[in-house]
Short mmCIF file of C-alpha atoms in Angstrom, two decimals:
data_model
loop_
_atom_site.label_atom_id
_atom_site.label_comp_id
_atom_site.label_asym_id
_atom_site.label_seq_id
_atom_site.Cartn_x
_atom_site.Cartn_y
_atom_site.Cartn_z
CA UNK U 85 -8.88 18.35 8.24
CA UNK U 86 -10.47 18.98 11.62
CA UNK U 87 -12.44 16.45 13.66
CA UNK U 88 -14.41 17.45 16.75
CA UNK U 89 -14.68 14.78 19.45
CA UNK U 90 -17.89 14.81 21.49
CA UNK U 91 -19.64 12.47 23.91
CA UNK U 92 -21.41 12.12 27.23
CA UNK U 93 -19.43 12.37 30.49
CA UNK U 94 -17.50 9.19 31.31
CA UNK U 95 -17.80 7.82 27.76
CA UNK U 96 -14.01 7.67 27.54
CA UNK U 97 -13.99 10.58 25.13
CA UNK U 98 -10.71 12.12 26.29
CA UNK U 99 -9.13 8.67 26.61
CA UNK U 100 -9.88 8.18 22.91
CA UNK U 101 -8.46 11.65 22.19
CA UNK U 102 -5.22 10.66 23.95
CA UNK U 103 -5.16 7.32 22.13
CA UNK U 104 -5.42 8.99 18.73
CA UNK U 105 -3.01 11.86 19.35
CA UNK U 106 -0.49 10.52 21.86
CA UNK U 107 -1.46 13.41 24.15
CA UNK U 108 -1.75 13.21 27.93
CA UNK U 109 -4.90 15.22 28.57
CA UNK U 110 -6.50 14.63 31.96
CA UNK U 111 -9.11 11.86 31.84
CA UNK U 112 -11.92 10.85 34.17
CA UNK U 113 -13.14 14.37 34.79
CA UNK U 114 -16.66 13.79 33.57
CA UNK U 115 -18.42 16.93 32.39
CA UNK U 116 -15.31 19.09 32.58
CA UNK U 117 -15.54 22.86 32.17
CA UNK U 118 -12.03 23.32 30.82
CA UNK U 119 -11.20 24.61 27.36
CA UNK U 120 -11.14 22.02 24.56
CA UNK U 121 -8.14 19.75 24.23
CA UNK U 122 -6.59 20.36 20.81
CA UNK U 123 -3.89 18.33 19.10
CA UNK U 124 -2.50 18.38 15.56
CA UNK U 125 -0.97 15.17 14.24
CA UNK U 126 0.80 14.19 11.05
CA UNK U 127 -1.19 11.80 8.86
CA UNK U 128 0.99 8.69 8.43
CA UNK U 129 1.48 7.87 4.73
CA UNK U 130 4.00 5.30 3.56
CA UNK U 131 3.98 6.92 0.11
CA UNK U 132 5.45 10.13 1.53
CA UNK U 133 8.22 8.13 3.22
CA UNK U 134 9.11 6.39 -0.05
CA UNK U 135 9.00 9.61 -2.08
CA UNK U 136 11.25 11.28 0.49
CA UNK U 137 13.85 8.54 0.01
CA UNK U 138 13.59 8.93 -3.77
CA UNK U 139 14.01 12.73 -3.87
CA UNK U 140 15.99 13.34 -0.65
CA UNK U 141 14.35 16.77 -0.16
CA UNK U 142 15.30 19.47 2.31
CA UNK U 143 11.80 19.31 3.76
CA UNK U 144 9.09 16.63 4.10
CA UNK U 145 5.54 17.76 4.87
CA UNK U 146 2.78 15.30 5.76
CA UNK U 147 -0.91 16.12 5.67
CA UNK U 148 -2.14 17.07 9.12
CA UNK U 149 -5.22 16.24 11.14
CA UNK U 150 -6.53 18.35 14.02
CA UNK U 151 -8.53 16.75 16.83
CA UNK U 152 -10.65 18.99 19.08
CA UNK U 153 -11.87 17.26 22.25
CA UNK U 154 -14.63 19.31 23.88
CA UNK U 155 -16.11 18.95 27.36
CA UNK U 156 -18.76 16.30 27.92
CA UNK U 157 -22.26 17.06 26.68
CA UNK U 158 -25.38 16.18 28.65
CA UNK U 159 -27.87 15.41 25.89
CA UNK U 160 -29.97 18.42 26.90
CA UNK U 161 -30.36 21.88 25.39
CA UNK U 162 -28.46 24.15 27.82
CA UNK U 163 -26.43 27.35 27.56
CA UNK U 164 -23.37 25.38 28.61
CA UNK U 165 -23.97 22.85 25.84
CA UNK U 166 -24.38 25.70 23.37
CA UNK U 167 -20.98 27.09 24.41
CA UNK U 168 -19.36 23.65 24.08
CA UNK U 169 -20.78 23.09 20.59
CA UNK U 170 -19.45 26.48 19.50
CA UNK U 171 -15.97 24.91 19.61
CA UNK U 172 -16.82 22.41 16.86
CA UNK U 173 -18.71 24.71 14.48
CA UNK U 174 -15.77 24.82 12.06
CA UNK U 175 -14.80 21.12 12.05
CA UNK U 176 -15.07 18.94 8.94
CA UNK U 177 -16.56 15.99 10.81
CA UNK U 178 -17.85 15.11 14.27
CA UNK U 179 -16.65 12.02 16.13
CA UNK U 180 -19.12 10.87 18.79
CA UNK U 181 -17.49 8.59 21.37
CA UNK U 182 -20.09 6.09 22.61
CA UNK U 183 -19.45 3.98 25.72
CA UNK U 184 -19.57 0.28 24.95
CA UNK U 185 -17.61 -0.84 28.03
CA UNK U 186 -18.95 -1.75 31.47
CA UNK U 187 -17.92 0.84 34.07
CA UNK U 188 -20.17 -0.50 36.81
CA UNK U 189 -23.18 0.40 34.74
CA UNK U 190 -24.22 -1.48 31.62
CA UNK U 191 -23.65 0.52 28.44
CA UNK U 192 -26.70 2.00 26.73
CA UNK U 193 -25.32 2.95 23.30
CA UNK U 194 -28.61 3.53 21.49
CA UNK U 195 -29.91 5.92 24.16
CA UNK U 196 -26.54 7.70 24.36
CA UNK U 197 -26.44 8.24 20.59
CA UNK U 198 -30.01 9.55 20.60
CA UNK U 199 -29.26 11.93 23.50
CA UNK U 200 -26.25 13.49 21.79
CA UNK U 201 -28.02 13.69 18.43
CA UNK U 202 -30.90 15.47 20.19
CA UNK U 203 -28.55 18.07 21.63
CA UNK U 204 -27.00 18.70 18.21
CA UNK U 205 -30.44 19.01 16.65
CA UNK U 206 -31.72 21.38 19.35
CA UNK U 207 -28.73 23.62 18.68
CA UNK U 208 -29.39 23.68 14.93
CA UNK U 209 -33.12 24.19 15.38
CA UNK U 210 -32.50 27.37 17.37
CA UNK U 211 -30.18 28.72 14.66
CA UNK U 212 -32.60 27.91 11.84
CA UNK U 213 -35.69 29.21 13.62
CA UNK U 214 -33.94 32.46 14.45
CA UNK U 215 -32.84 32.98 10.86
CA UNK U 216 -36.31 32.18 9.46
CA UNK U 217 -37.85 34.74 11.81
CA UNK U 218 -35.41 37.39 10.55
CA UNK U 219 -36.17 36.49 6.92
CA UNK U 220 -39.91 36.86 7.59
CA UNK U 221 -39.34 40.29 9.16
CA UNK U 222 -37.25 41.41 6.17
CA UNK U 223 -39.92 40.13 3.78
CA UNK U 224 -42.64 42.12 5.56
CA UNK U 225 -40.47 45.22 5.22
CA UNK U 226 -40.07 44.56 1.50
CA UNK U 227 -36.42 43.50 1.89
CA UNK U 228 -36.84 39.77 1.30
CA UNK U 229 -35.80 39.76 -2.33
CA UNK U 230 -33.15 37.13 -3.05
CA UNK U 231 -33.83 35.22 0.18
CA UNK U 232 -36.34 32.76 -1.30
CA UNK U 233 -33.85 29.93 -1.87
CA UNK U 234 -32.29 30.37 1.56
CA UNK U 235 -35.72 30.23 3.20
CA UNK U 236 -36.64 27.14 1.19
CA UNK U 237 -33.58 25.13 2.24
CA UNK U 238 -33.85 26.28 5.87
CA UNK U 239 -37.48 25.15 5.98
CA UNK U 240 -36.38 21.81 4.53
CA UNK U 241 -33.84 21.45 7.34
CA UNK U 242 -36.35 22.55 9.96
CA UNK U 243 -38.81 19.87 8.81
CA UNK U 244 -36.01 17.29 9.02
CA UNK U 245 -35.22 18.29 12.61
CA UNK U 246 -38.90 18.27 13.55
CA UNK U 247 -39.03 14.66 12.36
CA UNK U 248 -36.19 13.98 14.86
CA UNK U 249 -33.58 13.33 12.19
CA UNK U 250 -30.21 15.12 12.00
CA UNK U 251 -29.58 17.28 8.95
CA UNK U 252 -26.75 15.00 7.78
CA UNK U 253 -29.43 12.46 6.76
CA UNK U 254 -30.90 14.90 4.22
CA UNK U 255 -30.13 14.64 0.53
CA UNK U 256 -28.98 18.16 -0.30
CA UNK U 257 -27.93 19.58 -3.65
CA UNK U 258 -24.60 21.35 -4.09
CA UNK U 259 -26.38 24.72 -4.14
CA UNK U 260 -28.30 23.89 -0.95
CA UNK U 261 -25.08 22.83 0.76
CA UNK U 262 -23.46 26.14 -0.19
CA UNK U 263 -26.38 28.07 1.29
CA UNK U 264 -26.10 26.17 4.59
CA UNK U 265 -22.32 26.40 4.87
CA UNK U 266 -22.30 29.74 6.63
CA UNK U 267 -24.65 28.52 9.36
CA UNK U 268 -22.16 25.83 10.50
CA UNK U 269 -24.98 23.51 11.59
CA UNK U 270 -23.51 20.79 13.79
CA UNK U 271 -26.01 18.05 12.94
CA UNK U 272 -25.24 18.55 9.24
CA UNK U 273 -21.62 17.49 9.63
CA UNK U 274 -20.52 13.95 8.68
CA UNK U 275 -20.66 11.74 11.77
CA UNK U 276 -18.10 9.19 12.89
CA UNK U 277 -19.52 6.99 15.65
CA UNK U 278 -16.56 5.81 17.73
CA UNK U 279 -17.65 2.82 19.79
CA UNK U 280 -15.36 2.77 22.82
CA UNK U 281 -15.22 -0.89 23.83
CA UNK U 282 -13.78 -2.87 26.71
CA UNK U 283 -10.81 -5.21 26.32
CA UNK U 284 -13.22 -8.14 25.93
CA UNK U 285 -14.29 -6.85 22.49
CA UNK U 286 -10.83 -6.22 21.02
CA UNK U 287 -10.68 -7.73 17.55
CA UNK U 288 -14.32 -8.81 17.64
CA UNK U 289 -17.23 -7.62 15.53
CA UNK U 290 -19.82 -5.47 17.28
CA UNK U 291 -23.07 -7.45 17.32
CA UNK U 292 -25.49 -4.83 18.67
CA UNK U 293 -27.93 -4.31 15.74
CA UNK U 294 -29.05 -0.88 16.96
CA UNK U 295 -25.47 0.38 16.81
CA UNK U 296 -24.56 -1.36 13.55
CA UNK U 297 -27.58 0.14 11.81
CA UNK U 298 -26.12 3.62 12.18
CA UNK U 299 -23.55 2.75 9.52
CA UNK U 300 -26.44 2.66 7.02
CA UNK U 301 -27.31 6.31 7.66
CA UNK U 302 -26.14 8.89 5.11
CA UNK U 303 -22.88 10.66 5.94
CA UNK U 304 -22.26 8.33 8.90
CA UNK U 305 -19.55 5.78 9.63
CA UNK U 306 -19.19 3.44 12.62
CA UNK U 307 -15.76 2.68 14.05
CA UNK U 308 -14.79 0.77 17.20
CA UNK U 309 -11.73 1.06 19.40
CA UNK U 310 -10.67 0.10 22.89
CA UNK U 311 -9.64 3.57 24.00
CA UNK U 312 -7.93 2.43 27.19
CA UNK U 313 -5.62 -0.04 25.42
CA UNK U 314 -5.00 2.25 22.44
CA UNK U 315 -4.01 5.06 24.83
CA UNK U 316 -1.44 2.75 26.40
CA UNK U 317 -0.15 1.84 22.93
CA UNK U 318 0.15 5.51 21.94
CA UNK U 319 2.59 6.07 24.82
CA UNK U 320 4.97 3.35 23.58
CA UNK U 321 7.91 3.90 21.26
CA UNK U 322 7.77 2.45 17.73
CA UNK U 323 9.87 -0.59 18.61
CA UNK U 324 7.48 -1.59 21.39
CA UNK U 325 4.24 -0.88 19.51
CA UNK U 326 4.22 -3.69 16.93
CA UNK U 327 4.85 -6.57 19.41
CA UNK U 328 2.14 -5.18 21.70
CA UNK U 329 -0.36 -4.93 18.82
CA UNK U 330 0.50 -8.47 17.71
CA UNK U 331 0.06 -9.84 21.23
CA UNK U 332 -3.41 -8.30 21.42
CA UNK U 333 -4.39 -9.48 17.95
CA UNK U 334 -4.67 -5.92 16.63
CA UNK U 335 -3.56 -5.67 13.01
CA UNK U 336 -3.47 -1.88 12.78
CA UNK U 337 -3.44 1.04 15.19
CA UNK U 338 -6.69 2.81 15.97
CA UNK U 339 -5.29 6.05 14.55
CA UNK U 340 -4.55 4.54 11.14
CA UNK U 341 -7.99 2.91 10.99
CA UNK U 342 -9.69 6.14 12.00
CA UNK U 343 -7.82 8.18 9.39
CA UNK U 344 -8.80 5.74 6.64
CA UNK U 345 -12.43 5.72 7.83
CA UNK U 346 -12.49 9.53 8.04
CA UNK U 347 -11.02 9.97 4.55
CA UNK U 348 -13.65 7.60 3.15
CA UNK U 349 -16.45 9.33 5.05
CA UNK U 350 -15.42 12.77 3.83
CA UNK U 351 -14.45 11.63 0.33
CA UNK U 352 -10.85 12.81 0.71
CA UNK U 353 -7.72 11.83 -1.21
CA UNK U 354 -4.08 12.94 -1.30
CA UNK U 355 -1.91 14.21 -4.11
CA UNK U 356 1.80 14.96 -3.86
CA UNK U 357 4.29 17.57 -4.99
CA UNK U 358 7.91 16.45 -5.15
CA UNK U 359 11.36 17.88 -5.70
CA UNK U 360 14.74 18.53 -4.12
CA UNK U 361 13.34 21.30 -1.93
CA UNK U 362 10.20 19.60 -0.67
CA UNK U 363 8.06 16.47 -0.79
CA UNK U 364 4.57 17.27 0.39
CA UNK U 365 1.10 15.70 0.73
CA UNK U 366 -2.00 17.75 -0.05
CA UNK U 367 -5.54 16.77 0.97
CA UNK U 368 -8.45 17.38 -1.42
CA UNK U 369 -11.88 15.91 -2.15
CA UNK U 370 -12.24 13.14 -4.72
CA UNK U 371 -12.51 14.31 -8.34
CA UNK U 372 -11.29 17.81 -7.51
CA UNK U 373 -10.36 19.49 -10.79
CA UNK U 374 -6.67 20.08 -11.46
CA UNK U 375 -7.12 23.86 -11.46
CA UNK U 376 -8.78 23.73 -8.01
CA UNK U 377 -6.09 21.40 -6.68
CA UNK U 378 -3.57 24.04 -7.77
CA UNK U 379 -5.50 26.56 -5.67
CA UNK U 380 -4.98 24.42 -2.57
CA UNK U 381 -1.27 25.15 -2.94
CA UNK U 382 -1.64 28.86 -3.79
CA UNK U 383 -4.35 31.04 -5.29
CA UNK U 384 -1.86 32.49 -7.81
CA UNK U 385 -1.23 29.01 -9.25
CA UNK U 386 -4.98 28.54 -9.70
CA UNK U 387 -5.42 31.94 -11.36
CA UNK U 388 -2.51 31.46 -13.75
CA UNK U 389 -3.03 27.73 -14.36
CA UNK U 390 -1.75 26.50 -17.75
CA UNK U 391 -1.24 22.74 -17.44
CA UNK U 392 -0.46 20.11 -14.82
CA UNK U 393 2.27 17.53 -15.22
CA UNK U 394 0.88 14.33 -13.72
CA UNK U 395 2.14 10.83 -13.02
CA UNK U 396 0.50 8.24 -10.78
CA UNK U 397 2.35 7.18 -7.64
CA UNK U 398 2.59 3.52 -8.65
CA UNK U 399 3.86 4.48 -12.12
CA UNK U 400 6.56 6.70 -10.63
CA UNK U 401 7.73 3.96 -8.28
CA UNK U 402 7.95 1.49 -11.17
CA UNK U 403 9.88 3.99 -13.32
CA UNK U 404 12.21 5.06 -10.52
CA UNK U 405 12.36 8.71 -11.61
CA UNK U 406 10.35 11.48 -13.24
CA UNK U 407 12.66 11.53 -16.26
CA UNK U 408 12.12 7.82 -16.87
CA UNK U 409 8.38 8.35 -16.44
CA UNK U 410 8.54 11.04 -19.12
CA UNK U 411 10.50 8.72 -21.45
CA UNK U 412 7.85 6.03 -21.06
CA UNK U 413 5.00 8.46 -21.66
CA UNK U 414 3.61 8.04 -18.14
CA UNK U 415 4.34 11.63 -17.11
CA UNK U 416 1.64 13.49 -18.99
CA UNK U 417 0.08 16.94 -19.32
CA UNK U 418 -3.47 17.50 -18.10
CA UNK U 419 -5.78 20.51 -18.38
CA UNK U 420 -8.00 22.38 -15.93
CA UNK U 421 -10.82 19.85 -15.96
CA UNK U 422 -8.71 16.80 -15.10
CA UNK U 423 -10.09 14.99 -12.05
CA UNK U 424 -7.20 14.46 -9.65
CA UNK U 425 -6.72 10.85 -8.50
CA UNK U 426 -5.46 9.61 -5.15
CA UNK U 427 -1.68 9.35 -5.26
CA UNK U 428 -1.14 11.64 -8.25
CA UNK U 429 2.24 13.36 -8.29
CA UNK U 430 1.66 16.81 -9.77
CA UNK U 431 3.67 19.78 -10.98
CA UNK U 432 1.70 22.84 -12.05
CA UNK U 433 2.64 25.11 -14.93
CA UNK U 434 1.25 28.60 -14.42
CA UNK U 435 1.75 32.22 -15.37
CA UNK U 436 0.75 35.30 -13.34
#
């Protein structure tokens, strides 16, 4: 999973990046021109830790999460902004860091959100308008056959943008989503609003109604964090972290909360493969079919899929072993159409 971090200059965007990744990227540079900061982290999962103790494998592989922190945007359609947004075209979700702390100027979260959304929408509008013009030219030359559905969904998106709404707010069918996928439209990506607060709001509910209302938008989640404090926490060792969190009244690290929020926003779950060689977490979308989950591991397993041996995580822990799970009838065989559940332990039977 990849998450692109965006925001206005001095929103604390890179501070939040450091807080989430434990990195030490330079902060306070405003609208920097440097290349994006990129960091890959392991997704903490207590279930993997417990399975590793049970199977004592040679290798333990956690799911990973890539954060891409781009230079500050300005909220205006510029060539520089276009270049910056190019870096997040391939991400699964966009995290917009919004300043909610006082840095000598009162925060203006609603205006900041609107400015960044406008820049994303301007970028998409240019892409869509350009493609529609090319489709019209092809149609006039008698080469527009088969482009009707593409034109229809692009016009739907264009109308959405003209009404000053990002494409993520549209209700799109699966076929429409497939058509749009190749365009990598940035305002169509699920949005995580990260409200970067001051220390005075740690552990408190955000009361600003304009900001809270964004959580009601489709494909949008709102999350708050004190980036400055969380960055300090990320630099501590594990023994120091818990007492510091407790002292501040923070029940869970910002990273863990963000991962959970992101998984919910994107509809993601984890399944596991286990054995003496390797215990590994795999990330898929909810209700992914067993045959497609097999393809996440290797395309040959998907092509030659026969059956999947499946046991739920909780059932395996209660049984203590796969053999005991089989004896109790909890380790079962499932076919191609089985919808994989979060925490399923799976072994795929296949033939190629």
